[in-house]
Protein backbone atom coordinates (compact mmCIF):
# COMPACT_ATOMS: atom_id res chain seq x y z
CA UNK A 1 0.00 0.00 0.00
CA UNK A 2 1.43 3.38 -0.84
CA UNK A 3 0.10 6.09 1.36
CA UNK A 4 2.98 8.50 1.42
CA UNK A 5 4.80 6.68 4.21
CA UNK A 6 8.39 7.47 4.99
CA UNK A 7 10.31 4.68 3.22
CA UNK A 8 13.03 4.25 5.83
CA UNK A 9 10.55 3.74 8.69
CA UNK A 10 11.72 0.77 10.73
CA UNK A 11 9.60 -2.32 11.27
CA UNK A 12 9.68 -5.57 13.24
CA UNK A 13 11.41 -8.17 11.10
CA UNK A 14 9.77 -11.49 11.98
CA UNK A 15 6.40 -12.84 13.11
CA UNK A 16 8.01 -14.03 16.32
CA UNK A 17 9.54 -10.59 16.75
CA UNK A 18 6.09 -8.98 16.46
CA UNK A 19 4.63 -11.38 19.00
CA UNK A 20 7.57 -10.93 21.38
CA UNK A 21 7.45 -7.14 21.18
CA UNK A 22 3.69 -6.84 21.71
CA UNK A 23 3.80 -9.44 24.47
CA UNK A 24 6.78 -7.60 25.94
CA UNK A 25 4.58 -4.50 26.13
CA UNK A 26 1.66 -6.32 27.73
CA UNK A 27 3.62 -8.31 30.29
CA UNK A 28 4.93 -6.09 33.04
CA UNK A 29 4.33 -4.88 36.56
CA UNK A 30 0.65 -5.27 35.72
CA UNK A 31 1.01 -9.04 35.94
CA UNK A 32 3.36 -9.32 38.86
CA UNK A 33 2.47 -6.31 40.98
CA UNK A 34 -0.97 -4.94 40.01
CA UNK A 35 -2.84 -8.17 39.23
CA UNK A 36 -2.06 -9.88 42.57
CA UNK A 37 -2.47 -6.74 44.68
CA UNK A 38 -5.79 -5.78 43.05
CA UNK A 39 -7.05 -9.36 43.20
CA UNK A 40 -6.23 -9.40 46.91
CA UNK A 41 -7.93 -6.05 47.54
CA UNK A 42 -11.05 -6.83 45.51
CA UNK A 43 -11.90 -10.18 47.01
CA UNK A 44 -10.09 -12.82 44.94
CA UNK A 45 -11.65 -15.11 42.35
CA UNK A 46 -14.77 -13.01 41.67
CA UNK A 47 -12.54 -10.12 40.60
CA UNK A 48 -10.46 -12.49 38.45
CA UNK A 49 -13.69 -13.70 36.84
CA UNK A 50 -14.81 -10.16 35.88
CA UNK A 51 -11.29 -9.37 34.74
CA UNK A 52 -11.25 -12.35 32.36
CA UNK A 53 -14.57 -11.25 30.83
CA UNK A 54 -13.18 -7.72 30.32
CA UNK A 55 -10.12 -9.12 28.56
CA UNK A 56 -12.17 -11.30 26.21
CA UNK A 57 -15.03 -8.96 25.35
CA UNK A 58 -13.28 -5.58 25.47
CA UNK A 59 -9.49 -6.02 25.64
CA UNK A 60 -8.98 -8.27 22.61
CA UNK A 61 -11.27 -6.31 20.21
CA UNK A 62 -9.57 -3.11 21.34
CA UNK A 63 -6.10 -4.48 20.77
CA UNK A 64 -7.12 -5.60 17.28
CA UNK A 65 -8.55 -2.11 16.65
CA UNK A 66 -5.29 -0.46 17.64
CA UNK A 67 -3.25 -2.80 15.43
CA UNK A 68 -5.63 -2.00 12.54
CA UNK A 69 -5.21 1.76 12.97
CA UNK A 70 -1.44 1.54 13.35
CA UNK A 71 -0.71 -0.76 10.44
CA UNK A 72 -3.19 0.86 8.08
CA UNK A 73 -1.72 4.31 8.66
CA UNK A 74 1.87 3.18 9.21
CA UNK A 75 2.41 6.16 11.47
CA UNK A 76 2.73 7.17 15.12
CA UNK A 77 -0.28 7.46 17.39
CA UNK A 78 -1.17 11.03 16.37
CA UNK A 79 -0.07 10.84 12.72
CA UNK A 80 -2.17 7.70 12.31
CA UNK A 81 -5.42 9.53 13.06
CA UNK A 82 -4.35 12.48 10.89
CA UNK A 83 -3.67 10.14 8.01
CA UNK A 84 -6.85 8.05 8.29
CA UNK A 85 -9.18 10.96 9.12
CA UNK A 86 -7.50 14.11 7.79
CA UNK A 87 -8.72 17.50 9.02
CA UNK A 88 -10.91 16.08 11.79
CA UNK A 89 -10.54 16.29 15.59
CA UNK A 90 -9.86 12.51 15.73
CA UNK A 91 -6.13 13.22 16.08
CA UNK A 92 -6.95 14.35 19.64
CA UNK A 93 -7.43 10.66 20.50
CA UNK A 94 -3.77 10.26 19.65
CA UNK A 95 -2.76 13.30 21.66
CA UNK A 96 -4.69 11.93 24.66
CA UNK A 97 -2.74 8.71 24.23
CA UNK A 98 0.59 10.52 24.38
CA UNK A 99 -0.62 12.25 27.55
CA UNK A 100 -1.68 8.89 29.02
CA UNK A 101 1.77 7.45 28.30
CA UNK A 102 3.32 10.19 30.44
CA UNK A 103 0.73 9.78 33.20
CA UNK A 104 1.34 6.03 33.43
CA UNK A 105 5.10 6.44 33.35
CA UNK A 106 5.02 8.93 36.24
CA UNK A 107 4.12 6.15 38.69
CA UNK A 108 5.27 3.11 36.72
CA UNK A 109 8.92 4.19 36.84
CA UNK A 110 8.57 4.60 40.60
CA UNK A 111 7.36 1.03 41.13
CA UNK A 112 9.90 -0.22 38.60
CA UNK A 113 12.54 1.51 40.73
CA UNK A 114 11.31 -0.41 43.81
CA UNK A 115 11.59 -3.62 41.83
CA UNK A 116 15.09 -2.83 40.52
CA UNK A 117 16.22 -2.00 44.03
CA UNK A 118 14.76 -5.25 45.41
CA UNK A 119 16.48 -7.25 42.67
CA UNK A 120 19.68 -5.46 43.65
CA UNK A 121 19.05 -6.09 47.38
CA UNK A 122 18.47 -9.77 46.57
CA UNK A 123 21.69 -10.04 44.57
CA UNK A 124 23.73 -8.32 47.27
CA UNK A 125 22.12 -10.18 50.19
CA UNK A 126 20.30 -7.13 51.56
CA UNK A 127 17.13 -9.09 52.37
CA UNK A 128 18.70 -12.22 53.77
CA UNK A 129 16.99 -13.72 56.83
CA UNK A 130 14.46 -10.90 57.15
CA UNK A 131 11.29 -11.97 58.99
CA UNK A 132 7.86 -10.69 57.94
CA UNK A 133 7.92 -7.68 60.27
CA UNK A 134 11.43 -6.89 59.11
CA UNK A 135 10.45 -6.99 55.44
CA UNK A 136 7.59 -4.58 56.19
CA UNK A 137 10.10 -2.32 57.93
CA UNK A 138 12.56 -2.55 55.08
CA UNK A 139 9.82 -1.63 52.61
CA UNK A 140 8.40 1.33 54.53
CA UNK A 141 11.88 2.59 55.34
CA UNK A 142 12.82 2.35 51.68
CA UNK A 143 9.67 3.98 50.26
CA UNK A 144 9.72 6.52 53.09
CA UNK A 145 13.19 7.73 52.12
CA UNK A 146 13.85 10.31 49.42
CA UNK A 147 17.19 9.72 47.72
CA UNK A 148 17.07 5.95 47.18
CA UNK A 149 13.70 5.71 45.41
CA UNK A 150 14.44 8.81 43.30
CA UNK A 151 17.83 7.45 42.30
CA UNK A 152 16.36 4.08 41.31
CA UNK A 153 13.58 5.79 39.34
CA UNK A 154 16.22 7.68 37.36
CA UNK A 155 18.30 4.54 36.83
CA UNK A 156 15.19 2.92 35.36
CA UNK A 157 14.72 5.90 33.03
CA UNK A 158 18.32 5.73 31.85
CA UNK A 159 18.07 1.98 31.13
CA UNK A 160 14.94 2.28 29.00
CA UNK A 161 16.22 5.40 27.23
CA UNK A 162 19.28 3.48 26.08
CA UNK A 163 17.09 0.75 24.59
CA UNK A 164 14.78 3.27 22.94
CA UNK A 165 17.64 5.24 21.40
CA UNK A 166 19.04 2.00 19.96
CA UNK A 167 15.89 1.92 17.80
CA UNK A 168 12.92 -0.29 17.07
CA UNK A 169 14.30 -3.47 15.57
CA UNK A 170 17.66 -3.57 17.29
CA UNK A 171 16.47 -2.34 20.67
CA UNK A 172 12.92 -3.42 21.36
CA UNK A 173 12.71 -6.56 19.28
CA UNK A 174 16.03 -8.08 20.29
CA UNK A 175 15.61 -7.32 23.95
CA UNK A 176 12.09 -8.72 24.33
CA UNK A 177 12.80 -11.82 22.23
CA UNK A 178 15.63 -12.77 24.55
CA UNK A 179 14.07 -11.78 27.84
CA UNK A 180 10.53 -13.17 27.63
CA UNK A 181 11.46 -16.87 27.68
CA UNK A 182 13.75 -16.26 30.66
CA UNK A 183 10.90 -14.60 32.50
CA UNK A 184 8.53 -17.45 31.80
CA UNK A 185 10.94 -20.10 33.11
CA UNK A 186 11.66 -18.11 36.28
CA UNK A 187 7.96 -17.71 36.95
CA UNK A 188 7.33 -21.44 36.54
CA UNK A 189 10.09 -22.19 39.04
CA UNK A 190 8.48 -19.83 41.58
CA UNK A 191 5.13 -21.56 40.99
CA UNK A 192 6.50 -25.00 41.66
CA UNK A 193 8.05 -23.74 44.89
CA UNK A 194 4.83 -22.02 46.07
CA UNK A 195 2.45 -24.81 45.08
CA UNK A 196 4.40 -27.50 46.89
CA UNK A 197 4.07 -25.70 50.24
CA UNK A 198 1.76 -27.29 52.84
CA UNK A 199 -1.57 -25.42 52.80
CA UNK A 200 -1.02 -24.04 49.30
CA UNK A 201 -4.52 -25.05 48.20
CA UNK A 202 -6.18 -22.18 50.11
CA UNK A 203 -4.36 -19.75 47.82
CA UNK A 204 -5.43 -21.65 44.73
CA UNK A 205 -9.05 -21.53 45.91
CA UNK A 206 -8.76 -17.82 46.68
CA UNK A 207 -7.71 -17.26 43.07
CA UNK A 208 -10.20 -19.57 41.37
CA UNK A 209 -13.30 -20.10 43.53
CA UNK A 210 -15.45 -16.98 43.05
CA UNK A 211 -17.81 -15.47 45.60
CA UNK A 212 -20.06 -13.52 43.24
CA UNK A 213 -21.47 -11.36 46.05
CA UNK A 214 -18.18 -9.47 45.95
CA UNK A 215 -18.88 -7.99 42.50
CA UNK A 216 -19.82 -4.29 42.80
CA UNK A 217 -19.66 -1.33 40.36
CA UNK A 218 -16.27 -0.08 41.60
CA UNK A 219 -14.92 -3.65 41.47
CA UNK A 220 -16.04 -3.94 37.84
CA UNK A 221 -14.41 -0.59 36.97
CA UNK A 222 -11.23 -1.72 38.70
CA UNK A 223 -11.24 -4.97 36.70
CA UNK A 224 -11.84 -3.07 33.46
CA UNK A 225 -9.08 -0.59 34.27
CA UNK A 226 -6.74 -3.46 34.97
CA UNK A 227 -7.66 -5.13 31.66
CA UNK A 228 -6.73 -1.92 29.79
CA UNK A 229 -3.55 -1.47 31.76
CA UNK A 230 -2.59 -5.12 31.40
CA UNK A 231 -3.09 -5.38 27.65
CA UNK A 232 -1.52 -1.94 27.08
CA UNK A 233 -4.63 -0.74 25.27
CA UNK A 234 -6.60 2.50 25.26
CA UNK A 235 -3.75 4.90 24.59
CA UNK A 236 -2.03 3.87 21.39
CA UNK A 237 0.94 1.77 22.51
CA UNK A 238 -0.48 -1.02 20.35
CA UNK A 239 -1.26 1.48 17.57
CA UNK A 240 2.40 2.44 17.55
CA UNK A 241 3.47 -1.24 17.54
CA UNK A 242 0.86 -2.01 14.87
CA UNK A 243 2.56 0.56 12.69
CA UNK A 244 5.74 -1.52 12.86
CA UNK A 245 3.94 -4.66 11.68
CA UNK A 246 4.45 -6.03 8.18
CA UNK A 247 1.48 -6.57 5.86
CA UNK A 248 1.64 -10.35 6.32
CA UNK A 249 1.14 -10.32 10.10
CA UNK A 250 -2.15 -11.94 11.15
CA UNK A 251 -3.50 -9.17 13.38
CA UNK A 252 -6.41 -10.94 15.13
CA UNK A 253 -4.36 -14.05 15.81
CA UNK A 254 -1.49 -11.99 17.22
CA UNK A 255 -3.87 -10.10 19.53
CA UNK A 256 -5.50 -13.30 20.81
CA UNK A 257 -2.12 -14.94 21.43
CA UNK A 258 -0.87 -11.89 23.31
CA UNK A 259 -4.00 -11.72 25.47
CA UNK A 260 -3.87 -15.44 26.29
CA UNK A 261 -0.16 -15.45 27.06
CA UNK A 262 -0.44 -12.28 29.13
CA UNK A 263 -3.34 -13.68 31.15
CA UNK A 264 -1.40 -16.88 31.68
CA UNK A 265 1.52 -14.87 33.10
CA UNK A 266 -0.83 -13.02 35.50
CA UNK A 267 -2.36 -16.27 36.70
CA UNK A 268 1.10 -17.83 37.09
CA UNK A 269 2.14 -14.78 39.15
CA UNK A 270 -1.01 -15.20 41.25
CA UNK A 271 -0.16 -18.87 41.70
CA UNK A 272 3.33 -17.95 42.86
CA UNK A 273 2.01 -15.44 45.38
CA UNK A 274 -1.36 -16.47 46.89
CA UNK A 275 -0.59 -20.10 47.83
CA UNK A 276 2.52 -18.85 49.62
CA UNK A 277 0.58 -16.02 51.30
CA UNK A 278 -1.99 -18.48 52.70
CA UNK A 279 0.51 -21.21 53.52
CA UNK A 280 2.33 -18.79 55.81
CA UNK A 281 -0.78 -17.11 57.22
CA UNK A 282 -0.33 -13.66 55.63
CA UNK A 283 -3.25 -11.45 54.55
CA UNK A 284 -3.98 -11.24 50.81
CA UNK A 285 -5.24 -7.64 50.87
CA UNK A 286 -1.96 -5.83 51.59
CA UNK A 287 -2.33 -3.85 48.33
CA UNK A 288 0.64 -2.33 46.50
CA UNK A 289 3.01 -3.54 49.20
CA UNK A 290 1.94 -7.21 48.78
CA UNK A 291 4.77 -7.96 46.37
CA UNK A 292 7.42 -6.20 48.41
CA UNK A 293 6.53 -7.22 51.96
CA UNK A 294 4.91 -10.60 51.61
CA UNK A 295 7.05 -12.08 48.88
CA UNK A 296 10.44 -11.50 50.54
CA UNK A 297 9.03 -12.73 53.85
CA UNK A 298 7.52 -15.78 52.23
CA UNK A 299 10.66 -16.64 50.32
CA UNK A 300 12.89 -16.21 53.37
CA UNK A 301 11.05 -19.01 55.13
CA UNK A 302 11.79 -21.52 52.38
CA UNK A 303 14.84 -23.50 51.48
CA UNK A 304 16.78 -21.57 48.83
CA UNK A 305 14.45 -18.63 49.52
CA UNK A 306 17.12 -16.05 48.80
CA UNK A 307 17.73 -17.51 45.35
CA UNK A 308 14.03 -17.73 44.51
CA UNK A 309 13.36 -14.24 45.74
CA UNK A 310 16.18 -12.69 43.78
CA UNK A 311 14.95 -14.52 40.70
CA UNK A 312 11.45 -13.25 41.29
CA UNK A 313 12.50 -9.60 41.44
CA UNK A 314 14.87 -9.93 38.51
CA UNK A 315 11.94 -11.34 36.59
CA UNK A 316 9.72 -8.46 37.62
CA UNK A 317 12.44 -5.98 36.62
CA UNK A 318 12.75 -7.59 33.19
CA UNK A 319 8.99 -7.54 32.65
CA UNK A 320 8.69 -3.92 33.79
CA UNK A 321 11.45 -2.87 31.44
CA UNK A 322 9.78 -4.36 28.35
CA UNK A 323 6.49 -2.67 29.26
CA UNK A 324 8.09 0.73 29.87
CA UNK A 325 9.87 0.56 26.54
CA UNK A 326 6.47 0.42 24.82
CA UNK A 327 5.20 3.32 26.91
CA UNK A 328 8.20 5.53 26.19
CA UNK A 329 8.06 4.63 22.49
CA UNK A 330 4.65 6.34 22.17
CA UNK A 331 5.85 9.93 22.82
CA UNK A 332 9.19 9.25 21.13
CA UNK A 333 7.50 8.12 17.90
CA UNK A 334 5.23 11.17 18.15
CA UNK A 335 8.02 13.72 18.67
CA UNK A 336 10.31 12.24 16.01
CA UNK A 337 7.65 11.94 13.32
CA UNK A 338 5.36 14.88 14.03
CA UNK A 339 7.85 17.36 15.45
CA UNK A 340 10.90 16.06 13.54
CA UNK A 341 13.07 15.80 16.61
CA UNK A 342 15.98 13.35 16.55
CA UNK A 343 15.42 10.05 18.34
CA UNK A 344 17.89 10.85 21.13
CA UNK A 345 16.38 14.34 21.69
CA UNK A 346 12.84 12.96 21.82
CA UNK A 347 13.89 10.20 24.20
CA UNK A 348 15.89 12.40 26.56
CA UNK A 349 13.14 15.04 26.65
CA UNK A 350 10.38 12.49 27.35
CA UNK A 351 12.39 10.58 29.94
CA UNK A 352 13.34 13.89 31.56
CA UNK A 353 9.72 14.96 31.95
CA UNK A 354 8.83 11.50 33.27
CA UNK A 355 11.65 11.77 35.80
CA UNK A 356 10.76 15.26 36.99
CA UNK A 357 6.97 14.89 37.27
CA UNK A 358 7.35 11.23 38.22
CA UNK A 359 9.24 12.38 41.32
CA UNK A 360 5.87 13.55 42.65
CA UNK A 361 4.68 9.93 42.58
CA UNK A 362 7.89 8.72 44.15
CA UNK A 363 7.71 11.30 46.93
CA UNK A 364 4.07 10.30 47.62
CA UNK A 365 5.38 7.68 50.03
CA UNK A 366 7.66 10.14 51.82
CA UNK A 367 7.68 13.97 51.85
CA UNK A 368 4.43 14.31 49.87
CA UNK A 369 2.46 11.57 51.62
CA UNK A 370 0.06 14.13 53.09
CA UNK A 371 -0.32 16.19 49.91
CA UNK A 372 -3.66 15.13 48.46
CA UNK A 373 -5.19 16.15 45.13
CA UNK A 374 -8.85 15.10 44.69
CA UNK A 375 -8.36 13.14 47.91
CA UNK A 376 -5.52 11.06 46.48
CA UNK A 377 -1.73 11.13 46.68
CA UNK A 378 0.03 11.97 43.41
CA UNK A 379 0.88 8.28 43.01
CA UNK A 380 -2.75 7.14 43.37
CA UNK A 381 -3.99 10.04 41.27
CA UNK A 382 -1.71 9.20 38.32
CA UNK A 383 -2.69 5.54 38.64
CA UNK A 384 -6.44 6.09 38.95
CA UNK A 385 -6.64 8.85 36.32
CA UNK A 386 -4.77 6.78 33.74
CA UNK A 387 -6.21 3.27 34.22
CA UNK A 388 -9.72 4.11 35.32
CA UNK A 389 -10.40 7.27 33.28
CA UNK A 390 -8.03 8.04 30.39
CA UNK A 391 -7.60 4.48 29.12
CA UNK A 392 -11.34 3.67 29.13
CA UNK A 393 -12.15 6.97 27.38
CA UNK A 394 -9.37 6.31 24.86
CA UNK A 395 -10.76 2.80 24.43
CA UNK A 396 -14.25 4.09 23.62
CA UNK A 397 -12.83 6.54 21.06
CA UNK A 398 -10.62 3.90 19.42
CA UNK A 399 -13.56 1.47 19.08
CA UNK A 400 -15.79 4.22 17.66
CA UNK A 401 -13.04 5.27 15.26
CA UNK A 402 -12.48 1.79 13.84
CA UNK A 403 -16.15 0.74 13.96
CA UNK A 404 -17.73 3.89 12.55
CA UNK A 405 -15.19 6.34 11.11
CA UNK A 406 -12.72 4.00 9.43
CA UNK A 407 -15.65 1.64 8.99
CA UNK A 408 -16.23 -2.13 8.86
CA UNK A 409 -15.08 -2.56 5.24
CA UNK A 410 -11.64 -1.09 5.82
CA UNK A 411 -11.37 -2.74 9.24
CA UNK A 412 -12.19 -6.18 7.84
CA UNK A 413 -9.81 -5.59 4.93
CA UNK A 414 -6.96 -4.82 7.33
CA UNK A 415 -7.80 -7.60 9.82
CA UNK A 416 -8.01 -10.20 7.04
CA UNK A 417 -4.94 -8.99 5.12
CA UNK A 418 -7.07 -8.05 2.14
CA UNK A 419 -9.24 -11.17 2.40
CA UNK A 420 -6.37 -13.64 2.27
CA UNK A 421 -6.74 -14.87 5.86
CA UNK A 422 -10.18 -16.57 5.47
CA UNK A 423 -11.37 -15.35 8.87
CA UNK A 424 -14.55 -13.64 7.59
CA UNK A 425 -16.95 -15.27 10.07
CA UNK A 426 -14.99 -14.39 13.18
CA UNK A 427 -14.47 -10.88 11.87
CA UNK A 428 -18.27 -10.45 11.74
CA UNK A 429 -18.38 -11.08 15.47
CA UNK A 430 -15.40 -8.80 15.97
CA UNK A 431 -17.09 -5.91 14.15
CA UNK A 432 -20.18 -6.23 16.37
CA UNK A 433 -17.95 -6.17 19.43
CA UNK A 434 -16.04 -3.12 18.18
CA UNK A 435 -19.07 -1.14 16.98
CA UNK A 436 -21.54 -1.81 19.77
CA UNK A 437 -20.61 -4.11 22.62
CA UNK A 438 -17.21 -2.73 23.68
CA UNK A 439 -17.96 1.02 23.56
CA UNK A 440 -21.32 0.67 25.32
CA UNK A 441 -19.91 -1.69 27.95
CA UNK A 442 -16.92 0.58 28.64
CA UNK A 443 -19.17 3.63 28.95
CA UNK A 444 -21.56 1.91 31.35
CA UNK A 445 -18.78 0.53 33.52
CA UNK A 446 -17.04 3.91 33.56
CA UNK A 447 -20.13 5.93 34.52
CA UNK A 448 -21.19 3.36 37.10
CA UNK A 449 -17.77 2.93 38.59
CA UNK A 450 -17.32 6.68 38.97
CA UNK A 451 -20.74 6.88 40.56
CA UNK A 452 -22.10 9.20 37.83
CA UNK A 453 -25.01 6.89 37.01
CA UNK A 454 -26.37 3.94 38.94
CA UNK A 455 -27.78 0.88 37.26
N1 LIG B 1 0.80 -3.62 30.17
C1 LIG B 1 1.89 -3.21 30.99
C2 LIG B 1 1.85 -3.91 32.31
O1 LIG B 1 0.99 -4.65 32.59
C3 LIG B 1 1.94 -1.71 31.19
C4 LIG B 1 1.85 -0.98 29.93
C5 LIG B 1 2.74 -0.97 28.94
C6 LIG B 1 0.76 -0.19 29.51
N2 LIG B 1 2.28 -0.21 27.90
C7 LIG B 1 1.09 0.29 28.23
C8 LIG B 1 -0.42 0.15 30.10
C9 LIG B 1 0.20 1.07 27.56
C10 LIG B 1 -1.30 0.95 29.40
C11 LIG B 1 -1.01 1.41 28.14
O2 LIG B 1 2.71 -3.74 33.12
mmCIF file of N, CA, C and O and ligand atoms in Angstrom, residues 25-31 104 108 228-235 237 262 319-320 322-324 326-327 391, ligand 1:
data_model
loop_
_atom_site.group_PDB
_atom_site.id
_atom_site.type_symbol
_atom_site.label_atom_id
_atom_site.label_comp_id
_atom_site.label_asym_id
_atom_site.label_seq_id
_atom_site.Cartn_x
_atom_site.Cartn_y
_atom_site.Cartn_z
ATOM 1 N N UNK A 25 5.283 -5.694 25.678
ATOM 2 C CA UNK A 25 4.579 -4.505 26.132
ATOM 3 C C UNK A 25 3.514 -4.874 27.156
ATOM 4 O O UNK A 25 3.357 -4.224 28.185
ATOM 5 N N UNK A 26 2.773 -5.946 26.860
ATOM 6 C CA UNK A 26 1.660 -6.321 27.731
ATOM 7 C C UNK A 26 2.154 -6.829 29.079
ATOM 8 O O UNK A 26 1.649 -6.442 30.128
ATOM 9 N N UNK A 27 3.148 -7.706 29.043
ATOM 10 C CA UNK A 27 3.619 -8.308 30.288
ATOM 11 C C UNK A 27 4.490 -7.316 31.035
ATOM 12 O O UNK A 27 5.423 -6.751 30.483
ATOM 13 N N UNK A 28 4.155 -7.070 32.291
ATOM 14 C CA UNK A 28 4.933 -6.091 33.041
ATOM 15 C C UNK A 28 4.547 -6.111 34.506
ATOM 16 O O UNK A 28 4.075 -7.127 35.028
ATOM 17 N N UNK A 29 4.699 -4.974 35.151
ATOM 18 C CA UNK A 29 4.325 -4.877 36.560
ATOM 19 C C UNK A 29 2.844 -5.158 36.737
ATOM 20 O O UNK A 29 2.401 -5.533 37.810
ATOM 21 N N UNK A 30 2.077 -4.956 35.670
ATOM 22 C CA UNK A 30 0.650 -5.266 35.716
ATOM 23 C C UNK A 30 0.412 -6.701 36.147
ATOM 24 O O UNK A 30 -0.485 -6.973 36.944
ATOM 25 N N UNK A 31 1.203 -7.631 35.614
ATOM 26 C CA UNK A 31 1.007 -9.043 35.941
ATOM 27 C C UNK A 31 1.497 -9.382 37.336
ATOM 28 O O UNK A 31 0.859 -10.125 38.075
ATOM 29 N N UNK A 104 1.032 7.387 32.946
ATOM 30 C CA UNK A 104 1.343 6.034 33.432
ATOM 31 C C UNK A 104 2.807 5.955 33.862
ATOM 32 O O UNK A 104 3.142 5.427 34.916
ATOM 33 N N UNK A 108 4.711 4.424 37.093
ATOM 34 C CA UNK A 108 5.274 3.108 36.718
ATOM 35 C C UNK A 108 6.779 3.063 36.973
ATOM 36 O O UNK A 108 7.318 2.070 37.462
ATOM 37 N N UNK A 228 -7.367 -2.906 30.683
ATOM 38 C CA UNK A 228 -6.733 -1.922 29.793
ATOM 39 C C UNK A 228 -5.242 -1.830 30.074
ATOM 40 O O UNK A 228 -4.406 -1.894 29.179
ATOM 41 N N UNK A 229 -4.946 -1.645 31.355
ATOM 42 C CA UNK A 229 -3.554 -1.471 31.759
ATOM 43 C C UNK A 229 -2.727 -2.692 31.387
ATOM 44 O O UNK A 229 -1.624 -2.574 30.853
ATOM 45 N N UNK A 230 -3.299 -3.866 31.658
ATOM 46 C CA UNK A 230 -2.594 -5.122 31.402
ATOM 47 C C UNK A 230 -2.278 -5.300 29.925
ATOM 48 O O UNK A 230 -1.172 -5.619 29.540
ATOM 49 N N UNK A 231 -3.285 -5.114 29.083
ATOM 50 C CA UNK A 231 -3.089 -5.385 27.652
ATOM 51 C C UNK A 231 -2.479 -4.186 26.936
ATOM 52 O O UNK A 231 -2.324 -4.193 25.719
ATOM 53 N N UNK A 232 -2.111 -3.156 27.665
ATOM 54 C CA UNK A 232 -1.517 -1.940 27.083
ATOM 55 C C UNK A 232 -2.419 -1.326 26.027
ATOM 56 O O UNK A 232 -1.946 -0.860 24.987
ATOM 57 N N UNK A 233 -3.733 -1.327 26.263
ATOM 58 C CA UNK A 233 -4.631 -0.745 25.271
ATOM 59 C C UNK A 233 -5.325 0.505 25.809
ATOM 60 O O UNK A 233 -5.361 0.742 27.011
ATOM 61 N N UNK A 234 -5.857 1.312 24.883
ATOM 62 C CA UNK A 234 -6.602 2.500 25.262
ATOM 63 C C UNK A 234 -5.808 3.778 25.101
ATOM 64 O O UNK A 234 -6.332 4.865 25.327
ATOM 65 N N UNK A 235 -4.520 3.668 24.748
ATOM 66 C CA UNK A 235 -3.747 4.897 24.590
ATOM 67 C C UNK A 235 -2.788 4.878 23.400
ATOM 68 O O UNK A 235 -2.050 5.835 23.225
ATOM 69 N N UNK A 237 -0.313 2.526 22.522
ATOM 70 C CA UNK A 237 0.944 1.767 22.505
ATOM 71 C C UNK A 237 0.849 0.696 21.423
ATOM 72 O O UNK A 237 1.788 0.478 20.648
ATOM 73 N N UNK A 262 -0.528 -13.264 28.058
ATOM 74 C CA UNK A 262 -0.442 -12.278 29.134
ATOM 75 C C UNK A 262 -1.270 -12.719 30.346
ATOM 76 O O UNK A 262 -0.834 -12.620 31.484
ATOM 77 N N UNK A 319 10.329 -7.760 33.190
ATOM 78 C CA UNK A 319 8.989 -7.536 32.647
ATOM 79 C C UNK A 319 8.658 -6.047 32.625
ATOM 80 O O UNK A 319 8.121 -5.519 31.642
ATOM 81 N N UNK A 320 8.995 -5.350 33.704
ATOM 82 C CA UNK A 320 8.691 -3.925 33.791
ATOM 83 C C UNK A 320 9.437 -3.156 32.701
ATOM 84 O O UNK A 320 8.896 -2.216 32.101
ATOM 85 N N UNK A 322 10.409 -4.180 29.662
ATOM 86 C CA UNK A 322 9.776 -4.359 28.354
ATOM 87 C C UNK A 322 8.528 -3.502 28.224
ATOM 88 O O UNK A 322 8.265 -2.889 27.180
ATOM 89 N N UNK A 323 7.732 -3.446 29.302
ATOM 90 C CA UNK A 323 6.493 -2.671 29.258
ATOM 91 C C UNK A 323 6.782 -1.176 29.153
ATOM 92 O O UNK A 323 6.147 -0.450 28.380
ATOM 93 N N UNK A 324 7.784 -0.708 29.904
ATOM 94 C CA UNK A 324 8.091 0.727 29.874
ATOM 95 C C UNK A 324 8.635 1.162 28.523
ATOM 96 O O UNK A 324 8.403 2.287 28.086
ATOM 97 N N UNK A 326 7.604 0.136 25.702
ATOM 98 C CA UNK A 326 6.468 0.417 24.822
ATOM 99 C C UNK A 326 5.788 1.724 25.200
ATOM 100 O O UNK A 326 5.239 2.425 24.352
ATOM 101 N N UNK A 327 5.826 2.063 26.487
ATOM 102 C CA UNK A 327 5.204 3.319 26.911
ATOM 103 C C UNK A 327 6.030 4.510 26.440
ATOM 104 O O UNK A 327 5.501 5.496 25.936
ATOM 105 N N UNK A 391 -7.622 5.662 29.977
ATOM 106 C CA UNK A 391 -7.595 4.476 29.116
ATOM 107 C C UNK A 391 -9.000 4.060 28.681
ATOM 108 O O UNK A 391 -9.214 3.805 27.487
HETATM 109 N N1 LIG B 1 0.804 -3.624 30.170
HETATM 110 C C1 LIG B 1 1.894 -3.206 30.986
HETATM 111 C C2 LIG B 1 1.854 -3.911 32.307
HETATM 112 O O1 LIG B 1 0.989 -4.652 32.588
HETATM 113 C C3 LIG B 1 1.935 -1.710 31.188
HETATM 114 C C4 LIG B 1 1.849 -0.979 29.926
HETATM 115 C C5 LIG B 1 2.743 -0.968 28.936
HETATM 116 C C6 LIG B 1 0.762 -0.188 29.508
HETATM 117 N N2 LIG B 1 2.280 -0.215 27.902
HETATM 118 C C7 LIG B 1 1.091 0.286 28.233
HETATM 119 C C8 LIG B 1 -0.415 0.146 30.096
HETATM 120 C C9 LIG B 1 0.201 1.074 27.556
HETATM 121 C C10 LIG B 1 -1.296 0.955 29.403
HETATM 122 C C11 LIG B 1 -1.008 1.405 28.143
HETATM 123 O O2 LIG B 1 2.709 -3.742 33.120
#
